[in-house]
Every structure is written in structure tokens, then in C-alpha cells.
C-alpha positions in Angstrom: 99.8 196.7 128.5 100.7 195.3 131.8 97.0 193.8 132.3 97.3 192.2 129.2 100.8 190.6 129.2 99.4 189.3 132.7 96.5 187.6 131.0 99.0 186.3 128.4 101.2 184.6 131.5 98.3 183.3 133.0 96.8 181.8 129.8 100.6 180.4 129.3 100.5 178.8 132.6 97.2 177.4 132.5 98.4 175.6 128.7 101.4 174.2 130.6 99.3 172.7 133.4 96.7 171.4 130.5 100.2 169.7 128.9 101.4 168.2 132.1 97.9 166.7 132.6 97.8 165.4 129.0 101.3 163.7 129.7 100.5 162.1 133.0 97.2 161.3 131.6 99.5 159.2 128.6 101.8 157.5 131.4 98.7 156.3 133.2 97.5 154.8 129.7 100.8 153.6 129.5 100.8 151.6 132.6 97.1 150.7 132.0 98.2 148.5 129.1 99.7 146.0 131.2 96.3 145.2 132.8 94.0 142.9 130.7 90.3 143.3 132.0 88.6 139.3 131.7 86.2 139.4 129.6 83.7 136.8 128.0 83.9 136.4 124.4 84.5 134.3 121.1 87.9 131.9 121.5 89.2 129.9 118.9 92.3 128.1 119.1 94.0 126.4 115.9 96.8 124.2 115.1 98.6 125.5 111.6 100.1 123.1 109.5 101.4 123.3 105.4 100.2 120.6 103.3 100.0 119.7 99.4 97.0 119.5 97.9 95.6 116.4 95.4 92.6 115.0 94.3 90.8 112.2 96.3 91.3 110.1 93.5 94.3 109.8 91.0 94.6 107.4 88.3 98.1 105.9 88.4 100.3 105.3 85.4 102.4 102.5 86.4 106.0 101.1 84.8 104.7 99.1 81.8 104.7 95.7 83.0 106.4 94.0 80.2 109.7 96.7 81.1 110.0 94.5 84.0 109.7 91.2 82.7 112.6 89.1 84.1 113.2 87.5 80.3 114.5 90.7 79.5 116.7 91.7 81.9 116.4 95.3 82.2 116.8 96.5 85.6 116.2 100.5 85.0 116.1 103.0 81.9 116.9 106.2 80.6 114.2 109.1 80.5 114.8 110.7 77.2 111.9 113.2 77.6 108.6 113.4 79.1 105.8 115.9 79.3 105.4 119.2 81.7 104.9 118.3 85.0 101.4 119.8 86.0 100.5 120.1 82.2 96.8 118.8 81.7 96.8 115.8 78.9 94.3 113.8 77.0 93.7 110.3 76.4 96.6 109.1 74.4 98.8 111.8 74.6 102.4 111.6 75.2 103.8 111.0 78.9 107.4 109.7 78.9 109.8 108.1 76.2 112.3 105.9 77.8 115.7 104.7 75.9 115.3 101.8 74.0 118.6 101.3 73.2 118.9 98.5 75.6 115.8 96.4 74.0 116.8 96.6 70.6 120.5 95.2 71.3 119.1 92.7 74.1 116.4 91.4 70.8 119.3 91.3 68.4 121.3 89.5 70.6 118.5 86.9 70.6 117.5 87.0 67.0 121.3 85.3 66.1 120.7 82.7 68.9 117.4 82.2 67.2 118.7 81.9 63.7 121.2 79.4 65.1 118.2 77.6 66.9 116.4 77.4 63.6 119.3 75.9 61.7 119.6 73.3 64.8 116.3 72.6 64.7 115.8 71.7 60.8 118.9 69.6 61.1 116.9 67.7 64.3 114.2 66.9 61.9 116.3 66.0 58.6 118.1 63.5 61.2 115.0 62.3 62.5 113.8 61.7 59.2 117.1 59.6 57.7 117.2 57.6 60.7 113.5 56.7 61.2 113.3 56.2 57.3 116.6 53.5 57.8 115.3 51.7 60.7 111.7 51.0 58.7 113.8 49.5 56.0 115.5 47.4 58.5 112.2 46.5 60.0 110.9 45.9 56.5 113.4 43.6 55.3 113.6 41.8 58.7 109.9 40.5 57.7 110.8 39.6 54.7 113.2 37.2 56.1 110.8 35.8 58.8 108.8 35.0 55.3 111.2 33.6 54.4 111.8 31.7 57.3 108.7 30.5 57.7 108.4 28.9 54.4 111.8 26.9 55.2 109.7 25.7 58.5 106.9 24.6 56.4 108.8 22.8 54.1 110.8 21.5 57.0 108.3 18.7 57.8 109.7 16.5 54.6 113.3 16.5 56.4 115.0 14.9 59.6 113.7 15.8 62.9 116.7 17.8 63.4 116.5 20.0 60.3 113.0 20.3 61.5 114.5 21.5 65.1 116.8 23.7 63.2 114.0 25.3 61.2 112.3 26.4 64.0 115.0 27.7 66.0 115.8 30.0 62.8 112.2 31.5 62.7 112.0 32.0 66.1 114.9 34.0 65.8 113.8 35.9 62.8 110.6 36.9 65.4 113.1 38.0 68.0 114.8 40.1 65.1 112.0 41.7 64.7 110.6 42.4 67.9 114.0 44.0 68.8 114.0 46.1 65.6 110.6 47.4 66.5 111.2 48.2 69.8 114.9 49.9 68.9 112.8 51.9 66.7 110.2 53.4 69.2 113.2 53.9 71.6 115.1 56.1 68.3 111.3 57.2 67.5 111.1 58.8 71.0 114.2 60.0 71.6 114.7 61.9 68.3 110.8 63.4 69.0 112.6 64.4 72.6 115.5 65.8 70.6 113.0 68.1 68.3 110.6 68.9 70.9 113.8 70.8 72.4 114.8 72.2 69.7 111.4 73.7 68.9 111.0 75.0 72.3 114.4 76.4 71.9 113.1 78.3 69.1 109.7 79.4 70.6 111.5 80.5 73.8 113.6 82.7 71.5 110.4 83.8 69.6 108.5 84.5 72.7 111.5 86.7 73.9 112.0 88.4 70.6 108.0 89.2 70.6 108.2 90.3 74.4 111.4 92.9 73.5 109.2 94.3 70.5 106.0 95.0 73.0 108.8 96.5 75.4 109.9 98.9 72.4 106.4 99.9 72.2 106.4 100.3 75.9 109.1 102.7 76.1 106.9 105.3 75.0 104.1 105.8 77.5 101.0 107.4 77.2 98.0 109.1 79.4 95.5 106.2 79.9 93.1 109.2 80.1 92.7 113.1 80.6 93.7 114.6 83.6 96.9 116.6 84.9 100.1 114.8 84.7 102.2 114.9 88.1 105.2 112.9 88.1 106.8 110.5 90.5 109.8 110.4 92.5 113.3 108.1 92.6 114.3 106.8 95.5 116.2 109.7 96.4 112.7 112.0 96.5 113.6 113.4 93.4 111.1 114.3 90.7 111.9 112.3 87.4 113.2 114.8 85.0 115.0 114.2 81.5 118.6 112.0 81.2 117.5 110.8 84.7 117.2 107.1 84.8 113.9 105.3 85.9 113.8 101.7 87.6 111.7 99.3 85.5 110.1 97.7 88.6 106.4 97.0 87.8 105.5 96.8 91.6 107.2 100.4 92.3 105.8 103.6 92.7 104.0 104.5 89.3 105.9 106.9 87.1 102.8 109.3 87.5 99.4 110.1 88.4 96.4 111.7 87.2 94.7 113.4 89.8 90.5 114.2 89.4 90.5 117.4 91.7 87.1 117.1 91.6 87.0 116.0 94.9 90.1 117.5 96.9 92.3 116.6 100.2 95.1 118.2 101.3 98.3 115.7 102.7 100.0 116.9 105.6 101.9 116.2 108.6 101.7 116.7 112.1 104.2 116.2 115.0 103.7 113.3 117.7 103.7 116.5 120.2 100.7 118.1 118.4 98.9 114.8 117.4 97.3 114.1 120.6 95.1 117.4 119.9 93.5 116.5 116.8 90.8 113.8 115.9 88.9 112.7 112.9 86.0 114.8 111.8 87.8 118.2 113.1 86.8 121.3 111.3 90.0 122.9 109.1 90.1 126.1 107.4 92.5 125.8 104.4 93.9 128.6 102.4 96.6 128.6 99.4 99.9 130.8 99.0 98.7 130.8 95.5 95.3 131.9 95.9 95.2 134.6 98.0 91.3 135.2 98.5 90.2 131.6 98.4 89.5 130.0 102.1 87.8 126.5 101.8 86.6 124.4 104.8 87.1 120.8 105.4 87.0 117.8 107.7 90.1 115.6 108.9 89.6 112.3 107.2 92.0 110.1 108.7 95.3 110.1 110.9 98.2 107.7 110.5 98.3 105.0 113.4 102.0 105.0 113.4 104.5 108.1 113.2 107.1 108.1 110.7 110.4 109.9 110.3 110.1 113.2 107.8 113.2 115.2 106.0 111.5 118.7 107.2 111.1 117.7 110.9 113.4 117.2 113.5 111.0 114.4 115.3 108.6 112.1 114.5 105.5 113.0 112.6 101.8 111.6 111.6 100.3 111.5 108.1 97.1 113.4 108.1 94.8 113.6 105.4 91.7 116.3 105.2 89.0 116.2 103.1 87.7 119.9 101.3 84.3 120.5 101.3 84.2 122.0 98.0 87.1 122.4 95.1 87.8 125.6 93.0 89.1 125.8 89.5 92.4 127.3 90.2 93.5 124.3 92.6 95.9 122.1 90.9 98.0 118.9 92.1 100.9 119.2 94.4 99.7 123.2 95.7 101.1 124.3 98.9 97.6 124.9 101.1 98.1 126.4 104.8 95.6 124.1 107.5 94.3 125.4 110.3 92.6 122.7 112.2 90.5 124.0 114.8 91.1 122.1 118.1 89.2 124.6 120.2 85.9 127.2 119.1 83.9 128.8 122.1 81.3 131.5 121.7 81.3 132.6 125.1 84.6 131.9 126.6 86.9 133.2 129.4 90.4 133.7 128.3 93.3 135.9 129.2 96.6 136.8 127.3 99.1 134.4 127.2 101.4 136.8 129.1 99.2 137.3 131.9 99.7 132.9 132.9 102.7 132.1 134.9 104.3 128.5 136.3 105.2 127.5 139.4 105.7 123.8 140.1 103.6 122.8 137.5 100.9 125.0 138.5 99.0 127.7 136.6 98.3 131.4 138.6 97.9 135.0 137.7 98.1 138.3 139.4 94.9 140.3 140.1 94.7 143.6 140.3 93.2 144.9 143.1 92.5 147.9 146.0 95.2 146.4 148.1 97.9 145.6 145.8 98.5 142.4 143.4 97.2 139.0 144.3 98.5 135.8 143.6 95.3 133.7 142.2 95.6 129.8 141.0 93.9 129.2 137.9 93.0 126.2 135.9 93.6 126.7 132.2 92.7 125.0 128.9 93.9 125.0 125.1 95.2 127.9 123.6 96.5 130.1 120.6 99.0 132.1 119.2 97.8 135.0 121.6 95.1 133.7 124.2 94.9 131.3 126.8 91.2 129.7 128.0 90.6 130.1 131.7 88.1 127.7 132.8 88.6 128.8 136.7 89.9 130.9 139.1 88.7 133.9 137.1 85.5 135.8 136.5 84.5 138.6 134.2 85.5 141.9 135.2 88.4 140.5 136.7 92.1 142.6 136.1 95.3 140.6 135.7 98.5 142.0 135.3 100.7 141.2 132.2 103.6 140.9 133.5 105.1 140.1 137.4 104.5 142.9 140.2 107.9 144.8 140.9 107.7 143.3 144.6 107.8 139.8 142.7 110.6 140.7 140.4 
């Protein structure tokens, strides 16, 4: 029994030794995790930015031009109803109904004015007819007087010289009277013609204005010019057009809505000014979508804005960037959010270390090499970085071991 107890005791001691060794090994492993062995391998750095999907080509649905006609004096209209944003519509389908009450009241005012103007025109024509008829009668009578005076002049050859002279003067006076009456007739005719013409023009303007109001009433109901997914525009404050809201009638303003063609897709995004120098046109991009978890589409940067702008979602200037997707997907919808990973560096055989292994001092970068004699401070030349690692262009070789934190003697 004593021998057996001795064997049990020895076994227990051995197990304790093994446990202690294992614990020591685990402690050693923990310490080794603070060291990174430099290896060569694939490296990629990306710039991540949120974007919004849209069609490369989109058919605008502008404010009907007639509603912005200055003659109508309508500056904005209330939205009575509109189609669902993002709904697929066919050509001729309902898009938006604007309140036509302003149009109707304006047309009624013009119609009342037109009644008065048409009465004035009728009176002007009657006055012209009566006046000119009277003047023509006067000219006709003056011509009869001239004939009478002509006969008297011809008979005066048998009278005294004084009588002949008087007959000649009477005849000449009759000629002058006719000439004057003819001139007066022409002047009055032109005067009355202008008066009638002005009345006709006023009536024509009112008639044209009424015709514009009638066109405006029809235009207050906007329909789709072709098939597509309708995406409504925004008010001056950035809010989407909605029922009971108002909309400006400026035909030169932004469109009421657009019908994007999703056969070719772009992602519109904004890049901060501190990052804009990292990207270039034709850079590769991987695009993913929150709404389509398993879909990834490659693309390229199509354009970069030359001028920065202020944006409500950023605290600094940003540059608008358009990314053209290489393909489309049935699940893509206009205005869908996208995650754009712009590839700013990609190497298949690169040296890189964790970001926390590189330290800065006076604008220079350095690492601490693990050597047999202790940590050795070594200068390095770095390149681009991603969320975890940074490229090392100079200063390290494959197999080097670098510390992931400052050595104790430095701390």
C-alpha cells in the first residue's frame, strides 16, 4: 500500500509539473502575440464611402412650361396627390396632380374682362362705320357742290369780268373743300382703324390668355412620358415632394421627378477633401448594397468633381464622385444605398506590418525590431494603409520580427 501511495504521489507531482509547464507555455504565447513576423503577401487598401444608386441615363419629368408662363402669374402650386415614390409606371400613367384652383380663378377674371373688351370692340366697329359713312356722305355732297360750281363757272363767260372772277374763286373753294374732306376722311379712318385694332388686340390677348389657362388646367395633371421607375425631386429645403406640399412653377428649376434607366447604373458618392488626392478616374471599385447582402458588383470611377462643395452630412468640403458599375442587377432600385470600396492600392507580393507596430517621431516612421540583444529602433519608409496594416517600402525584410507596442524601457 505504501508503494502504491508513493506512485500516486509521484503521478500527481508529474501532472502538476505538466500543468505549470502548460501555463508557462500559455504565458509565453501571450507574450509572443505582441510580436509580428514580417511576411510577404497580398495587400489591399480601400477608401470606403457611402453612395446612392441611380441610372446612368434618366428621363426628367419637368414642370410643364405652360404653368410657369408669366402671363398666368402663378408662382407655386399645391400638390393634391402624387404617385408612390419608387413605383414602376408606364407611359401615360399618373405622376402628380397639382391644385388648379388658382388657374380657374385666374381664367374667370380674364373671361369677365373679355366680355367687356368684346363689347368695346363691337362699339368701336359700329362707331367707325357710322362716322366714316357720314364723312363719305359729306364728300359726296361736296362733289355735287363742285359740279354745280363748275356749271356756274362755265356760264360766267357771258357775265362781267368781276362775276367770272367770283365764279372761279367759288369753284376753287369747292375743290379745296373736297380735298380737305378727303384728307379728314383718311385721318379719321386711320384713327378709327387704330382704335378698332387696339380693341381687337386686347380681345386677342385675353382669348390667348384664356387658352393658356385651359392648357394649364390640363397640364396640372402630369403623366409619365415613358415607362420607368418614378423618383420624385426635392424642394429647396431638400425634402421630397409630397402630398399637400407646394412646388414652384419655374420651368427652369429642377424636374418634378425622373425616370432612371437602370440598364446602366452609377453610384453617386462624396469623398472628403482630405482623401480626394488618394483616388483617380478609372480606379477600381467594389460596390455592395445594404439591401442586397450577397450582391457585389465591380465598377470604376467615372468622374471626380473639380470643385469641392459644402454638404449637410459632412463637416468639411467634399467632392462629388460618380462610379460606373460594370453590370446591373434586377434587385437594384433608384436611390438605393451603396457601399463603395475604392481600391487605392493593391499588391500581390508586399511587405506590410500592423498599424500599431509603426510609431512616429518628428515626422519620421520607425519600428522596434526584436533581436537577440533586445529591441532595436529602426527607421522605415511606409506607403498606403488599410484598416489594419500599412505597407513598408523600405527598412524591413521578410522574417523580421517587430514589436506591436513600445518596449518597456521606452515606456
